[in-house]
Coordinates of C-alpha atoms and ligand atoms in Angstrom, one line a residue:
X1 CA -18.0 -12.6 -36.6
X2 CA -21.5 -11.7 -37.0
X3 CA -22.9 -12.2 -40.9
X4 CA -21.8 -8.7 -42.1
X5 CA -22.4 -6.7 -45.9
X6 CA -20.0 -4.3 -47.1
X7 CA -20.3 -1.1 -49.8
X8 CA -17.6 0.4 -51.2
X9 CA -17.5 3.8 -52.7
X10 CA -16.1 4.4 -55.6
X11 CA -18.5 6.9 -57.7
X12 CA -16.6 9.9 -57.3
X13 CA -14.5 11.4 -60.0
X14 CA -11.5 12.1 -58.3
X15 CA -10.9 15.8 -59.5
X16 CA -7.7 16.1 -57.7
X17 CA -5.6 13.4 -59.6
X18 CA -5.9 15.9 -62.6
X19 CA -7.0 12.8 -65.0
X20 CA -8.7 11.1 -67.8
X21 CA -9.4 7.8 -65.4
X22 CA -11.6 7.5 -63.1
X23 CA -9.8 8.1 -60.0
X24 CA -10.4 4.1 -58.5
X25 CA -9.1 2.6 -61.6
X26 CA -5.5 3.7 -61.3
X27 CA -3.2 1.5 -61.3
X28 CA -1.5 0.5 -58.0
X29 CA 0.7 -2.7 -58.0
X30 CA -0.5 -4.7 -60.3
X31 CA -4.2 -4.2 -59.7
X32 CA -6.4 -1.0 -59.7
X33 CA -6.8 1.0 -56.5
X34 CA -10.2 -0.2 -56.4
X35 CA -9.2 -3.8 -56.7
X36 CA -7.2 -3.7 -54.2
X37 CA -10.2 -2.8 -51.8
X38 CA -11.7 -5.1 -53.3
X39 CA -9.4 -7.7 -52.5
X40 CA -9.6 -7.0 -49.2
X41 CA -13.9 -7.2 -48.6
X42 CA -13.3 -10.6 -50.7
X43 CA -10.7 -12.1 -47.6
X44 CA -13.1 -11.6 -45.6
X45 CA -16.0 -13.5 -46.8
X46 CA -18.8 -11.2 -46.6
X47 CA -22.5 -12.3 -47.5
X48 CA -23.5 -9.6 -49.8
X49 CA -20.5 -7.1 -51.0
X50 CA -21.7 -3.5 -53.3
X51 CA -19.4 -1.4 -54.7
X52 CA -21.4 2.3 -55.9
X53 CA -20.1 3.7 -59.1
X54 CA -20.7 6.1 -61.0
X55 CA -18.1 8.4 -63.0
X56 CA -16.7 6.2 -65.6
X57 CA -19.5 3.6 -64.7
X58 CA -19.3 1.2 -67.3
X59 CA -15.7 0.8 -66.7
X60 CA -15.7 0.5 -63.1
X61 CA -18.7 -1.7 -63.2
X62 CA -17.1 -4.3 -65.2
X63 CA -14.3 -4.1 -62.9
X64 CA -17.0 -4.8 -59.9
X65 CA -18.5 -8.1 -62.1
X66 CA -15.2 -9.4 -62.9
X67 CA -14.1 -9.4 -59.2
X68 CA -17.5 -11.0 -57.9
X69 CA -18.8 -8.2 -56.4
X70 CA -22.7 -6.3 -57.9
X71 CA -21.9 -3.2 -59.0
X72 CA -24.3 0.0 -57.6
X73 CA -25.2 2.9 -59.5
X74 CA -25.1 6.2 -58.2
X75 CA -26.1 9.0 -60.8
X76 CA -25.3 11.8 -60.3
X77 CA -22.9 11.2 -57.4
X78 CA -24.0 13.9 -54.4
X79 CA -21.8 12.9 -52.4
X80 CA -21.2 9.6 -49.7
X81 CA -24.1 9.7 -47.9
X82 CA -26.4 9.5 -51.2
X83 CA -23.6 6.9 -52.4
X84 CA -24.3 4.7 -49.3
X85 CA -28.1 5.4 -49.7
X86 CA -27.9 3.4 -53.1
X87 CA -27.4 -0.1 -51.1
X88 CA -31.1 0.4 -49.6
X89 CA -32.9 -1.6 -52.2
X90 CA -30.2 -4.0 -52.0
X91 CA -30.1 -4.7 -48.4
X92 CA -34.1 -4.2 -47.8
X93 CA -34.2 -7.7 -45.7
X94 CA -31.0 -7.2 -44.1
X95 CA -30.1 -6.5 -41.1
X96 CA -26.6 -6.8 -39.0
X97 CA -23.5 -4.5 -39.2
X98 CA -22.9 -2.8 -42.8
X99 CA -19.1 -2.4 -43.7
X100 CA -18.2 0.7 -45.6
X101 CA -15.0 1.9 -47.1
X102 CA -13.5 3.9 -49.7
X103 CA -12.7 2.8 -53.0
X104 CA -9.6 5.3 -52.6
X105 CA -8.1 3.9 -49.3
X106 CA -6.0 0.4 -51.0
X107 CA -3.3 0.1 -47.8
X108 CA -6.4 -1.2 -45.2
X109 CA -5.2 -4.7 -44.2
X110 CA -7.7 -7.9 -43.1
X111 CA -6.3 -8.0 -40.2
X112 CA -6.9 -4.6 -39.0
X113 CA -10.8 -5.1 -40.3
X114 CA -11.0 -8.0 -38.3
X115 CA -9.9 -6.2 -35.1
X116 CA -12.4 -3.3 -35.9
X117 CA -15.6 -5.5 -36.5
X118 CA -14.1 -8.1 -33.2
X119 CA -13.9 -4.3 -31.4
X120 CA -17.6 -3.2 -32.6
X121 CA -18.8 -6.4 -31.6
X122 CA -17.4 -6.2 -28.1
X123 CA -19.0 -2.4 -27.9
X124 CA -22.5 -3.3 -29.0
X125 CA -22.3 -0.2 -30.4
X126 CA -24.7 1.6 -33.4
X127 CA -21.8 3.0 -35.5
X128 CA -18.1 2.1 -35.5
X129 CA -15.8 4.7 -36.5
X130 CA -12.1 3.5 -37.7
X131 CA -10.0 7.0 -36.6
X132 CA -6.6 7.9 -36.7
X133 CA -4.1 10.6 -35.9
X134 CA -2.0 12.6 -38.2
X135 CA 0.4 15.2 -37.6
X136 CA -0.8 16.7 -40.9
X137 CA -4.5 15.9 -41.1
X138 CA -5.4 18.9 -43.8
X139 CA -7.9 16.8 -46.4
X140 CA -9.4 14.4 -43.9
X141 CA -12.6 15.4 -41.9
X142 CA -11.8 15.3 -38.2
X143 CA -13.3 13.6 -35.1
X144 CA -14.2 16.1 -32.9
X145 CA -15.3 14.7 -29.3
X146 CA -17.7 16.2 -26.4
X147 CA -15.4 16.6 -23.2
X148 CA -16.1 13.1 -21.2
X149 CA -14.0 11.9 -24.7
X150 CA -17.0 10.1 -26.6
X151 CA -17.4 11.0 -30.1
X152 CA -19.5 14.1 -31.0
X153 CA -19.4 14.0 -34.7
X154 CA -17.4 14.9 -37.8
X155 CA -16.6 18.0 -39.7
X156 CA -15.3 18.3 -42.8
X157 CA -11.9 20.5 -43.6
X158 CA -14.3 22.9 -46.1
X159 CA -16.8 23.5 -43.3
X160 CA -14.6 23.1 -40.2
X161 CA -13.6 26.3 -38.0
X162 CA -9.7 27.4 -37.5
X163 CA -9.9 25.8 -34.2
X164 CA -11.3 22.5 -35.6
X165 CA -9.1 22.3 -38.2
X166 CA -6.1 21.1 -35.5
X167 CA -7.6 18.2 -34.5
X168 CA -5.4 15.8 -35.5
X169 CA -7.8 13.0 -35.3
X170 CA -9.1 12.2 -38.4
X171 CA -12.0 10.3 -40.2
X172 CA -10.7 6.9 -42.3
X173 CA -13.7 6.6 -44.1
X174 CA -14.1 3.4 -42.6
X175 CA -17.3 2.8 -40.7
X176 CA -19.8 -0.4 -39.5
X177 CA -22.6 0.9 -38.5
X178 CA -26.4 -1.7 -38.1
X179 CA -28.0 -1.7 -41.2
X180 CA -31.4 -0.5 -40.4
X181 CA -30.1 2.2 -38.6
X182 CA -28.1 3.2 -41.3
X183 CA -30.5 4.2 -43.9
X184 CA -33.0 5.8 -41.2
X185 CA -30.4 8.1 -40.6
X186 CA -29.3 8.7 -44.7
X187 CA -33.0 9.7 -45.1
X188 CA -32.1 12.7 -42.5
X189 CA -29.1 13.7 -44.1
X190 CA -29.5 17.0 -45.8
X191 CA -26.6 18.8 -48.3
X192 CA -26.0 21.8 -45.4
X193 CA -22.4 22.4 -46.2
X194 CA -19.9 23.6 -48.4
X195 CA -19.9 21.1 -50.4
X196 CA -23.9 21.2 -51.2
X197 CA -22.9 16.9 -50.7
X198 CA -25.3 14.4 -49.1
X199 CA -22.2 13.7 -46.5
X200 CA -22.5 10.0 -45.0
X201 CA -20.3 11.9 -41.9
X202 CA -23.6 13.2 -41.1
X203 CA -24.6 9.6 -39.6
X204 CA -22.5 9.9 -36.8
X205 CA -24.0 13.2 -35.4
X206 CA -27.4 11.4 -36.0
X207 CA -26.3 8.4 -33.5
X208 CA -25.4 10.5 -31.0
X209 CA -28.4 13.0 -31.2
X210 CA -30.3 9.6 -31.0
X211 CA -28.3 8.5 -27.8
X212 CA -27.0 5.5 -29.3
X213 CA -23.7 4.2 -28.6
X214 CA -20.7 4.9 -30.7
X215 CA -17.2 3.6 -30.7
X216 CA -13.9 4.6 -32.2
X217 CA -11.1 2.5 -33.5
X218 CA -7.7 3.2 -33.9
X219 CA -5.5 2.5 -37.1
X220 CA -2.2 3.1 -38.2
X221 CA -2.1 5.9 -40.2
X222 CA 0.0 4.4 -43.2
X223 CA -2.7 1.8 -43.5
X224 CA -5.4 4.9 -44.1
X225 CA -3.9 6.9 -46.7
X226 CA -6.8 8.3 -48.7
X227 CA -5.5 8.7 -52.8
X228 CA -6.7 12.4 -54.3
X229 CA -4.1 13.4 -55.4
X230 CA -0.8 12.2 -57.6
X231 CA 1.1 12.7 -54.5
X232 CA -1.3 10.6 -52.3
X233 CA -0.7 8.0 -55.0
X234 CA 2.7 8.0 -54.6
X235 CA 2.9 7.4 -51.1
X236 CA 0.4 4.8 -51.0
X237 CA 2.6 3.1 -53.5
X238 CA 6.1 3.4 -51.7
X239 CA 4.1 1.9 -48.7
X240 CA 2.5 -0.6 -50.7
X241 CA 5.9 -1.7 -52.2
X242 CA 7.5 -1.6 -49.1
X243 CA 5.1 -4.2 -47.6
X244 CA 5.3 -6.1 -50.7
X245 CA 9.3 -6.8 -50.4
X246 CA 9.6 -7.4 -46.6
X247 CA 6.4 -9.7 -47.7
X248 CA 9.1 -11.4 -50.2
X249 CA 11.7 -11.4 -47.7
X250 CA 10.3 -12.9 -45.1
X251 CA 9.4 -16.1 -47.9
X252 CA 13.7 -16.0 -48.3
X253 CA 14.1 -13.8 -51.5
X254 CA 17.1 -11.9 -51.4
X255 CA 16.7 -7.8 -52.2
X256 CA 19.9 -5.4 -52.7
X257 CA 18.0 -2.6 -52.4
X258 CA 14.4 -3.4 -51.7
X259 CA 13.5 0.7 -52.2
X260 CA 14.8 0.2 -55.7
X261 CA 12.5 -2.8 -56.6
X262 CA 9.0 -3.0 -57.7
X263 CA 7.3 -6.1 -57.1
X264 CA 3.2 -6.4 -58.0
X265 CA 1.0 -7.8 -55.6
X266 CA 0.0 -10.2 -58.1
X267 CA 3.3 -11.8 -58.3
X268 CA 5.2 -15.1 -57.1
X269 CA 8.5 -15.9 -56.1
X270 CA 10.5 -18.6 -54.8
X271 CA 13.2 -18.3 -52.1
X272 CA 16.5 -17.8 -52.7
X273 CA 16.1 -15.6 -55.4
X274 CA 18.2 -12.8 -55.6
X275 CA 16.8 -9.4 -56.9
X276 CA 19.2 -6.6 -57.8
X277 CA 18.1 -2.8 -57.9
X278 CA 16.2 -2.0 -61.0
X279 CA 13.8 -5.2 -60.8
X280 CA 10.5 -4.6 -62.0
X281 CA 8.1 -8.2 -61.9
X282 CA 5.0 -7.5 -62.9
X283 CA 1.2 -9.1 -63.2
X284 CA 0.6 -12.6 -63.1
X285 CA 4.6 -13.2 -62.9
X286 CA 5.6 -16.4 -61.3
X287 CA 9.3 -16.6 -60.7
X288 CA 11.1 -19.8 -59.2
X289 CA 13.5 -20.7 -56.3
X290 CA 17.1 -19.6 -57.0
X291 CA 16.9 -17.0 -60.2
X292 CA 19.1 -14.0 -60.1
X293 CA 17.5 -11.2 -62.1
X294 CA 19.7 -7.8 -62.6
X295 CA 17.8 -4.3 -63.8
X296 CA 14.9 -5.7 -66.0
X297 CA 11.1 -5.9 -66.4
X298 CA 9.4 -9.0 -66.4
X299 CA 5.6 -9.0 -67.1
X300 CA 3.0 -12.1 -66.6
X301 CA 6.2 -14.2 -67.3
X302 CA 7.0 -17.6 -65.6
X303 CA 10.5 -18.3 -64.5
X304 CA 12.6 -21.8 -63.6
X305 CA 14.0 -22.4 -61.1
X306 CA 18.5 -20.8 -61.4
X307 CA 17.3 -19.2 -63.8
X308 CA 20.1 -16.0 -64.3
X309 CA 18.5 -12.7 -66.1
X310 CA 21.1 -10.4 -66.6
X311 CA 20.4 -6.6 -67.0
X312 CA 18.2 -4.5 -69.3
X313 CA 16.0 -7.5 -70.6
X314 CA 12.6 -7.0 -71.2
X315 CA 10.0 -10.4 -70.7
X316 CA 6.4 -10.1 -71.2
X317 CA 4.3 -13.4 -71.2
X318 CA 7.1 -15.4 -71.7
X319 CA 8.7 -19.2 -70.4
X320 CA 12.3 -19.8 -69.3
X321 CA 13.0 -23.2 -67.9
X322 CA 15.3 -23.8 -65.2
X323 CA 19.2 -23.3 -65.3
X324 CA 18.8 -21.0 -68.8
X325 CA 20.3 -17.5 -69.0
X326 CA 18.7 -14.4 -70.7
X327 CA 20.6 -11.3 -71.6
X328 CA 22.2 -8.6 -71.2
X329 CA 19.6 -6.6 -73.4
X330 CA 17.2 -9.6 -74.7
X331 CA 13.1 -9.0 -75.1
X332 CA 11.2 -11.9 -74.9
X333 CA 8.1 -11.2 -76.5
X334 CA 4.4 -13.5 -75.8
X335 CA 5.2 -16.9 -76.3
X336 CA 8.6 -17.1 -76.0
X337 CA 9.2 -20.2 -74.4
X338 CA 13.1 -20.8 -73.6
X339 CA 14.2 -24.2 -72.4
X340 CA 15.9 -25.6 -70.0
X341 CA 19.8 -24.5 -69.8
X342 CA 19.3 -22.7 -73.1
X343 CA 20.6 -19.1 -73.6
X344 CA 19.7 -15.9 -75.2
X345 CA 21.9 -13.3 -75.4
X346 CA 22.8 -9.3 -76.7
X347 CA 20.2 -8.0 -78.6
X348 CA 18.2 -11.1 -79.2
X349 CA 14.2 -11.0 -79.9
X350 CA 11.9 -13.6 -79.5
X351 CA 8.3 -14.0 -80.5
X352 CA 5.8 -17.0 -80.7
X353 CA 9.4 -19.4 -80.4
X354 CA 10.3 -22.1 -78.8
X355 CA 14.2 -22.5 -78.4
X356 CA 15.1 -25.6 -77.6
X357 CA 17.0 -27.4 -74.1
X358 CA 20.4 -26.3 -74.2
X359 CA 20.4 -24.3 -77.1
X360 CA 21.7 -20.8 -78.0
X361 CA 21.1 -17.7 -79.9
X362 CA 23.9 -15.2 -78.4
X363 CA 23.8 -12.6 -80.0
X364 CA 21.5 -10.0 -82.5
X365 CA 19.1 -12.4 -84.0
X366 CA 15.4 -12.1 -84.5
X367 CA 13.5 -15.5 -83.9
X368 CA 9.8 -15.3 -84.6
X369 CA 7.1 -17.8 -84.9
X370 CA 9.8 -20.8 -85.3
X371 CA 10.3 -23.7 -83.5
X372 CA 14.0 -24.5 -82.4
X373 CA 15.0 -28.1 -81.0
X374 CA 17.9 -28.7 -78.9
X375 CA 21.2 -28.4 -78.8
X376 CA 21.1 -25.9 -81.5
X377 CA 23.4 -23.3 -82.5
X378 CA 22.0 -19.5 -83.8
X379 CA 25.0 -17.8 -84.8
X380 CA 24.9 -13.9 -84.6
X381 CA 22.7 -12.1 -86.5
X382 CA 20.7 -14.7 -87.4
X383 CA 16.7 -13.8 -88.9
X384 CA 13.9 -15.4 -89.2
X385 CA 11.8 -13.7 -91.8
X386 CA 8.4 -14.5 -90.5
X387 CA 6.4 -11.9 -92.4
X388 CA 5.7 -10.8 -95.9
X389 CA 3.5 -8.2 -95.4
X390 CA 0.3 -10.0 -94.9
X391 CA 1.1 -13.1 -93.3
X392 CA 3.3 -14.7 -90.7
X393 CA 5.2 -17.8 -91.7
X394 CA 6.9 -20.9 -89.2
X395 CA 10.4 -21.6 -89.2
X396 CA 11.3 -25.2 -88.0
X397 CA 15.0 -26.0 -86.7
X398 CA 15.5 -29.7 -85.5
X399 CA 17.9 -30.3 -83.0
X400 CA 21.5 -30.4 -83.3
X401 CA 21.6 -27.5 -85.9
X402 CA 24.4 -25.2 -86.4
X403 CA 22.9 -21.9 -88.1
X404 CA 26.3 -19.5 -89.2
X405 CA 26.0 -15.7 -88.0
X406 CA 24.0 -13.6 -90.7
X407 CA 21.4 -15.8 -91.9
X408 CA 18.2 -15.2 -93.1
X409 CA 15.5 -18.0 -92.7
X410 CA 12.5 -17.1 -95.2
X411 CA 9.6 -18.4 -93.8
X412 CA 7.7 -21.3 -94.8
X413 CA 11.0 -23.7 -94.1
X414 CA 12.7 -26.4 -92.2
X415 CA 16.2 -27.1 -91.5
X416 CA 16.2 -31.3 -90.2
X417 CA 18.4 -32.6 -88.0
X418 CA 21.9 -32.0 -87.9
X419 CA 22.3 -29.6 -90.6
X420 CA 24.9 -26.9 -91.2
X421 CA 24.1 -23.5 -92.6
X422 CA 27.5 -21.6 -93.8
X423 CA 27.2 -18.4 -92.4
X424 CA 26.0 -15.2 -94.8
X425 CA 23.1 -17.8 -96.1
X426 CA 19.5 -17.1 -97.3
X427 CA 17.7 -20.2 -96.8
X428 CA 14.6 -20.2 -98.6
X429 CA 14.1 -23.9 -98.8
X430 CA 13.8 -26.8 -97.0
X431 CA 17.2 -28.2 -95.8
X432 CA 17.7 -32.2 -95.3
X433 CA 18.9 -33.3 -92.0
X434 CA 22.6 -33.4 -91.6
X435 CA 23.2 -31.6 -95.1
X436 CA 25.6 -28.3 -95.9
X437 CA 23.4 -25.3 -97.1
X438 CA 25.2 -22.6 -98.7
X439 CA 23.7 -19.7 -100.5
X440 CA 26.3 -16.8 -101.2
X441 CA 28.5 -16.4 -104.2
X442 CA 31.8 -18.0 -104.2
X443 CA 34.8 -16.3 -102.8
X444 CA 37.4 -14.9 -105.1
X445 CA 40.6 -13.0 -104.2
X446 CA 42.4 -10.6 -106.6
X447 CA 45.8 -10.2 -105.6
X448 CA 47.2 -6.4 -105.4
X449 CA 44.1 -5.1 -106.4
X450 CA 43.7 -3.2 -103.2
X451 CA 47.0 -1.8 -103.8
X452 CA 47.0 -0.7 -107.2
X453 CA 43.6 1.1 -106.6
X454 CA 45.1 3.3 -103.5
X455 CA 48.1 3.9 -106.1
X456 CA 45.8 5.3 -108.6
X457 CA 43.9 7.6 -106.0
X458 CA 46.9 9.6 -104.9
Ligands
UD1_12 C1 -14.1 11.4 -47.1 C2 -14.9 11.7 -45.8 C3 -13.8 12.3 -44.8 C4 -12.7 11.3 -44.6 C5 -12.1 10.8 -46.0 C6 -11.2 9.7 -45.7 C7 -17.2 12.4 -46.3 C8 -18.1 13.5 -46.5 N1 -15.9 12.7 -46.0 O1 -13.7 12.6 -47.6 O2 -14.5 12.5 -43.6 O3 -11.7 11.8 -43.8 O4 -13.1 10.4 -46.9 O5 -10.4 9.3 -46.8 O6 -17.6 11.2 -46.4 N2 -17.9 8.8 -53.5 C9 -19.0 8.3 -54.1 N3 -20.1 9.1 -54.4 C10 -20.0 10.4 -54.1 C11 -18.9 11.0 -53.6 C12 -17.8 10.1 -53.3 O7 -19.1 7.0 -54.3 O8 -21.0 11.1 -54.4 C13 -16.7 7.9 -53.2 C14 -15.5 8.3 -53.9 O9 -15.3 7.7 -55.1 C15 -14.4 7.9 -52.9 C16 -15.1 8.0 -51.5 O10 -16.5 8.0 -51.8 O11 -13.9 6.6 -53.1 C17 -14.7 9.2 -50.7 O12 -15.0 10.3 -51.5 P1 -14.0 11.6 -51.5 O13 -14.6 12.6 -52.4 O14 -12.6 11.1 -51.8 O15 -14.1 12.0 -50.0 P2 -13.1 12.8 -49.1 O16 -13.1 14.2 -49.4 O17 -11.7 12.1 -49.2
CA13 CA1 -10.9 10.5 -50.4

């Protein structure tokens, strides 16, 4: 492969998605619909890579940086061929193919860019066009060829004829076309068309005006998809998922119902895994071999090795060690790091806590900012009171401790080694390893008190 640049367009607003972000910035998978294209022009190791923005600039722009590519302005966008006309400057002592794609097309694959520049390569030719059919082309400008077959030029939906409007082959947005050729033609392109747009379509009728040679390239349409609308969205992202999982199950992980689990692109799991419908992994989630995870989201979360998440948990930035077992109904909030073989249960929380190998909290407890040791015992209901309004406070638990259901743990304070808290206790300070702590009143019975008092209500 020939030393090649690449622009992305992503100025436009996006209209049709109806919304307050900038169309390239939804989210697709884990990453933004522009960072997926993004993605793709990084894989393949291009000198110089652009992406033109405009709308929502600063935004978009710091998306560009972050990724490694130089951001482009175009203000006010007028249209693709003025967005491609904005690389000029940049590639002034340049000169080779020029890739350029759409910041709203995130299912193209490396492999079919490969084939296409391998293809334009072979052809010699000025532009490249990457075409496709659809048997419902309406939104795409079509390919309309002369009669020997070669391409003639594109028209737009607004400006095309009835007649031109059944073509069914249609333009992917995807072009390579020689670099010096390229912006001798934009400087032609006038706004002639419905639009009143500086179309970069307009390139191709300038190549062949000029005799030069053209070639087309066919894709598979699901790899094309253009977002504009919500619906587009949609189907980019059933595609997307579905090449996600089959991804994920050719690596050994096992799926139900694969059309019922949402996997980001961003995420890592180990085989033998077993995902049930209702799965949602998410961002920078890494997962291990041999975890079973019913109906639950995990976010940016790493996960052990037989690890066992039972349904309706929720885990963002969190740790579970191998062999533990989370839920039904837990939410491990940031920083919840959960040791090996230890177990969290109904309606558990836990923040900023580190719960010890082996130990458990079952049932209804709160643990925040404490730090649990092994082989430890939270009996239901247990609190930590981490907060008093202003501040957060650490609990410490040392291992072997057997905390009784309903206590409250009033934060500064440490329970040592050992220890038994009777159950119904507020602990507010310090317990010695291996010693009883008790706070509530003593027990006392009255006999026939019960009785006597329904008596006296009749
Ligand atoms: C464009 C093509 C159409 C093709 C389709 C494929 C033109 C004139 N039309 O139409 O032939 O079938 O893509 O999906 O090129 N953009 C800018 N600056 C602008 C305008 C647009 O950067 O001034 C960017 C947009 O952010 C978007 C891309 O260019 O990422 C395409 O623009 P869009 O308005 O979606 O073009 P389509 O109507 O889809
Ligand atoms: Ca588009």
């Amino acid at each position: 492969m020939s030393v090649c640049a690449a622009i992305i367009l992503a100025a436009g607003k996006g209209t049709r998605m109806k919304s307050r972000l900038a169309k390239v910035l939804h989210p697709l998978a884990g990453r933004s619909m522009l960072g997926h294209v993004m993605t793709l022009v990084k894989s393949l190791a291009f000198e110089k890579a652009f992406v033109v923005v405009g709308h929502q600039a600063e935004a978009v722009s710091k998306l560009v940086s972050e990724a490694g590519l130089s951001p482009l302005l175009q203000d006010p966008p007028r249209g693709t061929g003025d967005a491609v006309l904005q690389a000029k400057e940049a590639l002034k002592d340049f000169s080779g193919p020029v890739l350029i794609l759409n910041g709203d097309t995130p299912l193209l694959r490396k492999e079919t860019i490969e084939q296409f520049l391998a293809d334009y390569e072979e052809a010699e030719a000025a532009v490249g066009l990457l075409t496709v059919f659809l048997e419902n082309p309406s939104g795409y400008g079509r390919v309309l060829r002369r009669k020997d077959g070669g391409i003639d030029r594109i028209v737009e939906e607004k400006d095309a004829t009835a007649e031109q409007r059944t073509v069914k082959e249609v333009n992917t947005g995807v072009y390579l076309c020689d670099a010096d050729f390229l912006f001798r033609a934009l400087a032609q392109v006038q706004p002639n068309n419905k639009q009143g747009e500086y179309y970069l379509t307009d390139v191709i009728g300038i190549a062949v005006s000029e005799g030069l040679p053209l070639m087309g390239c066919e894709a598979d349409p699901k790899e094309v998809i253009g977002v504009n609308s919500r619906a587009d969205l949609a189907a980019v992202s059933a595609v997307l998922s579905q090449r996600i999982n089959k991804q994920w199950m050719a690596e050994g992980v096992s799926f139900i119902d694969p059309a019922r689990v949402q996997i980001d692109a961003t995420v890592k799991i180990g085989a033998d895994t077993v995902l049930y419908p209702g799965v949602c992994l998410q961002g920078e989630t890494e997962i291990g071999e041999g975890v079973t995870i019913y109906a639950s989201r995990v976010l940016d979360s790493k996960i052990g090795d037989d690890v066992m998440i039972k349904d309706h948990c929720v885990l963002e930035k969190a740790v579970v060690e191998s062999q533990a077992v989370i839920g039904p109904f837990a939410h491990l909030r940031p920083d919840a790091v959960i040791r090996k073989k230890a177990k969290v249960g109904n309606f558990v929380e836990v923040k900023k806590t580190v719960l010890g190998e082996g130990s458990k909290a079952s049932h209804l407890s709160y643990l925040g900012d404490a730090t649990i040791g092994a082989g430890v015992n939270i009996g239901a209901g247990t609190i930590t009171c981490n907060y008093d309004g202003k501040n957060k406070f650490q609990t410490i638990i040392e291992d072997d401790v057997f905390i009784g259901s309903d206590t409250q743990l009033v934060a500064p304070v440490s329970v040592g080694k050992g220890a038994l808290i009777a159950a119904g206790t507020t602990i507010t300070k310090d317990v010695p390893a291996d010693a009883l702590a008790v706070s509530r009143t003593k027990q006392s019975n009255i006999a026939g008190w019960a009785k006597k008092k329904r008596a006296k209500d009749l």
